[in-house]
Short mmCIF file of C-alpha atoms and ligand atoms in Angstrom, two decimals:
data_model
loop_
_atom_site.label_atom_id
_atom_site.label_comp_id
_atom_site.label_asym_id
_atom_site.label_seq_id
_atom_site.Cartn_x
_atom_site.Cartn_y
_atom_site.Cartn_z
CA MET A 1 0.00 0.00 0.00
CA MET A 2 1.25 3.47 -0.83
CA PRO A 3 1.78 5.58 2.28
CA GLN A 4 -0.64 8.46 2.30
CA LEU A 5 1.41 11.60 2.64
CA ILE A 6 -1.44 13.94 3.46
CA PRO A 7 -4.43 12.47 5.35
CA ASP A 8 -7.75 13.26 3.70
CA SER A 9 -10.50 15.31 5.29
CA GLU A 10 -12.28 12.23 6.66
CA GLN A 11 -9.13 10.94 8.38
CA VAL A 12 -8.48 14.34 9.92
CA MET A 13 -12.09 14.59 11.16
CA SER A 14 -11.73 11.16 12.72
CA ILE A 15 -8.65 12.35 14.65
CA LEU A 16 -10.55 15.46 15.77
CA LYS A 17 -13.52 13.34 16.94
CA LYS A 18 -11.34 10.79 18.72
CA THR A 19 -9.49 13.49 20.68
CA GLY A 20 -12.66 15.42 21.54
CA ALA A 21 -11.61 18.41 19.44
CA PHE A 22 -14.74 17.98 17.31
CA ARG A 23 -17.92 17.71 19.36
CA GLU A 24 -21.51 17.17 18.33
CA GLY A 25 -24.40 18.37 20.48
CA HIS A 26 -26.36 21.54 21.10
CA PHE A 27 -24.08 24.47 21.77
CA VAL A 28 -24.82 28.10 22.57
CA TYR A 29 -22.19 30.80 22.01
CA PRO A 30 -21.93 33.95 24.16
CA SER A 31 -23.22 35.80 21.05
CA GLY A 32 -26.51 33.89 21.42
CA GLN A 33 -25.92 31.82 18.28
CA HIS A 34 -26.76 28.11 18.43
CA THR A 35 -24.84 25.36 16.63
CA PRO A 36 -24.98 21.53 16.51
CA HIS A 37 -21.18 21.15 16.51
CA TYR A 38 -18.20 22.67 18.23
CA PHE A 39 -14.44 22.60 17.67
CA GLN A 40 -12.12 22.82 20.66
CA MET A 41 -8.87 22.37 18.75
CA PRO A 42 -6.40 22.32 21.70
CA LEU A 43 -7.87 18.92 22.60
CA ALA A 44 -6.28 17.47 19.45
CA PHE A 45 -2.98 19.21 20.24
CA ARG A 46 -2.72 17.89 23.81
CA TYR A 47 -1.50 14.56 22.39
CA TYR A 48 1.94 14.83 20.85
CA ASP A 49 1.21 12.11 18.26
CA THR A 50 -2.00 13.62 16.90
CA ALA A 51 -0.53 17.13 17.04
CA ARG A 52 2.37 15.90 14.94
CA VAL A 53 0.18 14.10 12.37
CA LEU A 54 -1.95 17.22 11.88
CA ALA A 55 0.95 19.66 11.72
CA VAL A 56 3.05 17.50 9.41
CA ALA A 57 0.07 17.18 7.06
CA LEU A 58 -0.39 20.95 7.01
CA SER A 59 3.32 21.50 6.49
CA ARG A 60 3.24 19.16 3.48
CA LYS A 61 0.45 21.20 1.91
CA LEU A 62 2.42 24.37 2.56
CA ARG A 63 5.60 22.88 1.13
CA LEU A 64 3.78 22.17 -2.15
CA GLU A 65 3.51 25.96 -2.61
CA LYS A 66 6.60 26.90 -4.60
CA VAL A 67 6.80 30.34 -3.03
CA VAL A 68 6.94 28.74 0.43
CA SER A 69 9.37 25.89 -0.30
CA SER A 70 11.76 28.17 -2.16
CA ALA A 71 11.90 30.64 0.77
CA LEU A 72 13.03 27.95 3.26
CA PRO A 73 14.66 28.06 5.73
CA LYS A 74 14.29 31.87 5.85
CA LEU A 75 10.65 31.73 6.79
CA SER A 76 8.64 32.89 9.79
CA ILE A 77 5.69 30.83 10.98
CA ILE A 78 3.16 33.16 12.57
CA SER A 79 0.11 32.39 14.67
CA PRO A 80 -2.71 34.96 14.95
CA SER A 81 -3.27 33.98 18.61
CA PRO A 82 -1.90 31.77 21.42
CA GLY A 83 -4.32 29.03 20.26
CA GLY A 84 -2.23 28.51 17.14
CA ILE A 85 1.14 28.30 18.90
CA PRO A 86 1.27 24.46 18.98
CA VAL A 87 0.47 24.43 15.24
CA ALA A 88 3.15 27.04 14.58
CA PHE A 89 5.85 25.13 16.49
CA ALA A 90 5.01 21.80 14.88
CA VAL A 91 4.79 23.28 11.35
CA ARG A 92 8.09 25.07 11.94
CA GLU A 93 9.71 21.81 12.94
CA ALA A 94 8.37 19.97 9.89
CA LEU A 95 9.45 22.75 7.50
CA THR A 96 12.64 23.68 9.39
CA ALA A 97 11.71 27.34 9.15
CA ASP A 98 13.90 29.68 11.18
CA GLN A 99 11.37 31.81 13.10
CA ILE A 100 8.11 31.64 15.06
CA TYR A 101 5.91 34.55 16.16
CA TRP A 102 2.46 34.80 17.64
CA ALA A 103 0.08 37.68 18.17
CA GLU A 104 -2.01 38.21 21.30
CA ARG A 105 -4.92 40.43 22.14
CA GLU A 106 -4.26 43.36 24.41
CA GLU A 107 -7.32 45.44 25.28
CA GLY A 108 -9.14 43.92 22.33
CA LYS A 109 -6.39 44.72 19.81
CA ARG A 110 -4.32 41.99 18.21
CA MET A 111 -0.60 42.74 18.43
CA PHE A 112 2.87 41.26 18.65
CA ARG A 113 4.97 41.54 21.79
CA GLN A 114 6.88 44.73 22.30
CA TYR A 115 10.37 44.79 20.71
CA VAL A 116 9.43 42.27 18.02
CA ASN A 117 11.20 44.47 15.56
CA ALA A 118 10.48 45.40 12.02
CA GLY A 119 13.12 44.31 9.54
CA GLU A 120 14.10 41.14 11.41
CA VAL A 121 11.10 39.06 10.42
CA SER A 122 11.51 36.53 7.60
CA PRO A 123 8.77 36.21 4.93
CA ALA A 124 5.69 34.92 6.72
CA VAL A 125 3.43 31.91 6.64
CA ILE A 126 0.39 32.40 8.87
CA VAL A 127 -0.91 29.21 10.50
CA ASP A 128 -3.80 28.58 12.87
CA ASP A 129 -5.76 25.65 14.26
CA ILE A 130 -9.11 26.82 12.91
CA SER A 131 -10.47 29.63 10.73
CA ARG A 132 -14.13 30.30 11.47
CA THR A 133 -14.50 33.73 9.84
CA GLY A 134 -11.03 34.51 8.45
CA ASP A 135 -10.82 37.68 10.58
CA ALA A 136 -7.86 36.43 12.65
CA ILE A 137 -5.84 35.71 9.51
CA LYS A 138 -6.78 39.07 7.93
CA ASP A 139 -5.79 40.98 11.10
CA THR A 140 -2.49 39.13 11.16
CA VAL A 141 -1.77 39.86 7.49
CA ASN A 142 -2.07 43.55 8.35
CA LEU A 143 0.16 43.23 11.41
CA VAL A 144 2.81 41.38 9.43
CA ARG A 145 2.75 44.02 6.69
CA GLU A 146 3.15 46.76 9.31
CA MET A 147 6.43 45.06 10.24
CA GLY A 148 7.52 45.32 6.61
CA THR A 149 7.28 41.57 6.02
CA LYS A 150 5.62 39.78 3.13
CA VAL A 151 2.93 37.14 3.72
CA ILE A 152 3.60 34.26 1.33
CA GLY A 153 1.37 31.51 2.72
CA CYS A 154 -1.55 30.69 5.02
CA GLY A 155 -2.69 27.40 6.46
CA THR A 156 -5.17 26.16 9.03
CA ILE A 157 -6.15 22.68 10.20
CA VAL A 158 -9.88 23.39 9.80
CA ARG A 159 -11.45 26.11 7.66
CA PHE A 160 -15.15 26.86 7.83
CA LYS A 161 -16.50 27.06 4.30
CA GLY A 162 -17.89 30.55 4.99
CA SER A 163 -14.40 31.92 5.69
CA PRO A 164 -12.18 33.00 2.79
CA ASP A 165 -10.11 30.40 0.91
CA HIS A 166 -7.85 33.19 -0.42
CA ILE A 167 -6.59 36.32 1.32
CA GLU A 168 -5.98 39.51 -0.62
CA ILE A 169 -2.62 41.02 0.27
CA PRO A 170 -2.66 44.80 -0.17
CA GLY A 171 -0.12 45.80 -2.81
CA GLU A 172 0.24 42.26 -4.20
CA ASP A 173 -1.31 41.04 -7.45
CA ASP A 174 -2.13 37.50 -6.41
CA PRO A 175 -4.17 36.57 -3.35
CA VAL A 176 -2.60 34.00 -1.01
CA PRO A 177 -4.53 30.71 -0.71
CA VAL A 178 -5.64 29.61 2.75
CA LEU A 179 -4.67 25.93 2.76
CA SER A 180 -6.54 23.58 5.09
CA LEU A 181 -6.87 19.89 5.93
CA VAL A 182 -10.65 20.10 6.41
CA GLU A 183 -13.22 22.42 4.85
CA PHE A 184 -16.11 22.28 7.25
CA ASP A 185 -19.68 23.18 6.38
CA ALA A 186 -20.58 24.93 9.63
CA LYS A 187 -24.21 25.26 10.62
CA TRP A 188 -25.47 28.21 12.66
CA TYR A 189 -28.72 29.49 14.06
CA ASP A 190 -28.87 33.17 14.92
CA ASP A 191 -30.85 32.46 18.08
CA GLY A 192 -32.78 29.78 19.98
CA ASP A 193 -36.03 30.55 18.14
CA SER A 194 -34.62 29.31 14.82
CA CYS A 195 -32.63 26.39 16.34
CA ALA A 196 -33.71 22.84 15.43
CA ASP A 197 -32.28 21.39 18.67
CA CYS A 198 -34.15 23.93 20.80
CA LYS A 199 -37.38 22.86 19.09
CA LYS A 200 -36.59 19.24 19.98
CA GLY A 201 -35.84 20.23 23.58
CA VAL A 202 -32.20 19.00 23.48
CA PRO A 203 -30.35 20.32 26.58
CA GLU A 204 -27.99 23.23 25.81
CA GLU A 205 -24.27 23.41 26.48
CA HIS A 206 -22.85 26.90 26.80
CA VAL A 207 -19.42 27.47 25.27
CA ARG A 208 -17.15 30.37 26.18
CA PHE A 209 -16.06 31.31 22.66
ZN1 LIG B 1 -30.63 25.75 20.26
#
């Protein structure tokens, strides 16, 4: 049997289910939206073996992008938030890129740590565990550009189909594809009144974000 270099979407979903990172039920977000499924990605990254399988798969997709592979090892792997740090470290290891950065929110604004200086940052690949809306990646593209660094790739383990599969980079002709291992068709209800599980009386679970 040929070894499968990049697990398909079904295999990745099975890892996410097995680790508890993908959950089915009746969930209510702080925004009041209801959903029959929930991703808590750090649960897949608490096991070194599954973390490695997922990150190596994503790194292989990234490596297939000529612009990414030809920049190595002078590449920075950048996470939009602390949630993506395990992905960033594991992708860095698989690609042998030379830098890792992550942004954090301070008073609601996404930013890099103080003294992360412009001019020292290698061309960037933005990676995350999940992209629900694409906003985190877009914010990070802008932050990276403010540091004078070019974004040459994006990748996420799971991408909701409603979030962009390409990111426009201001000043660049070609948008950068957002590579992912799973494209998930997320289902939402704006409130309890429109929610199928509420109608069936399924008990709610409240999630923090
Ligand atoms: Zn509901």
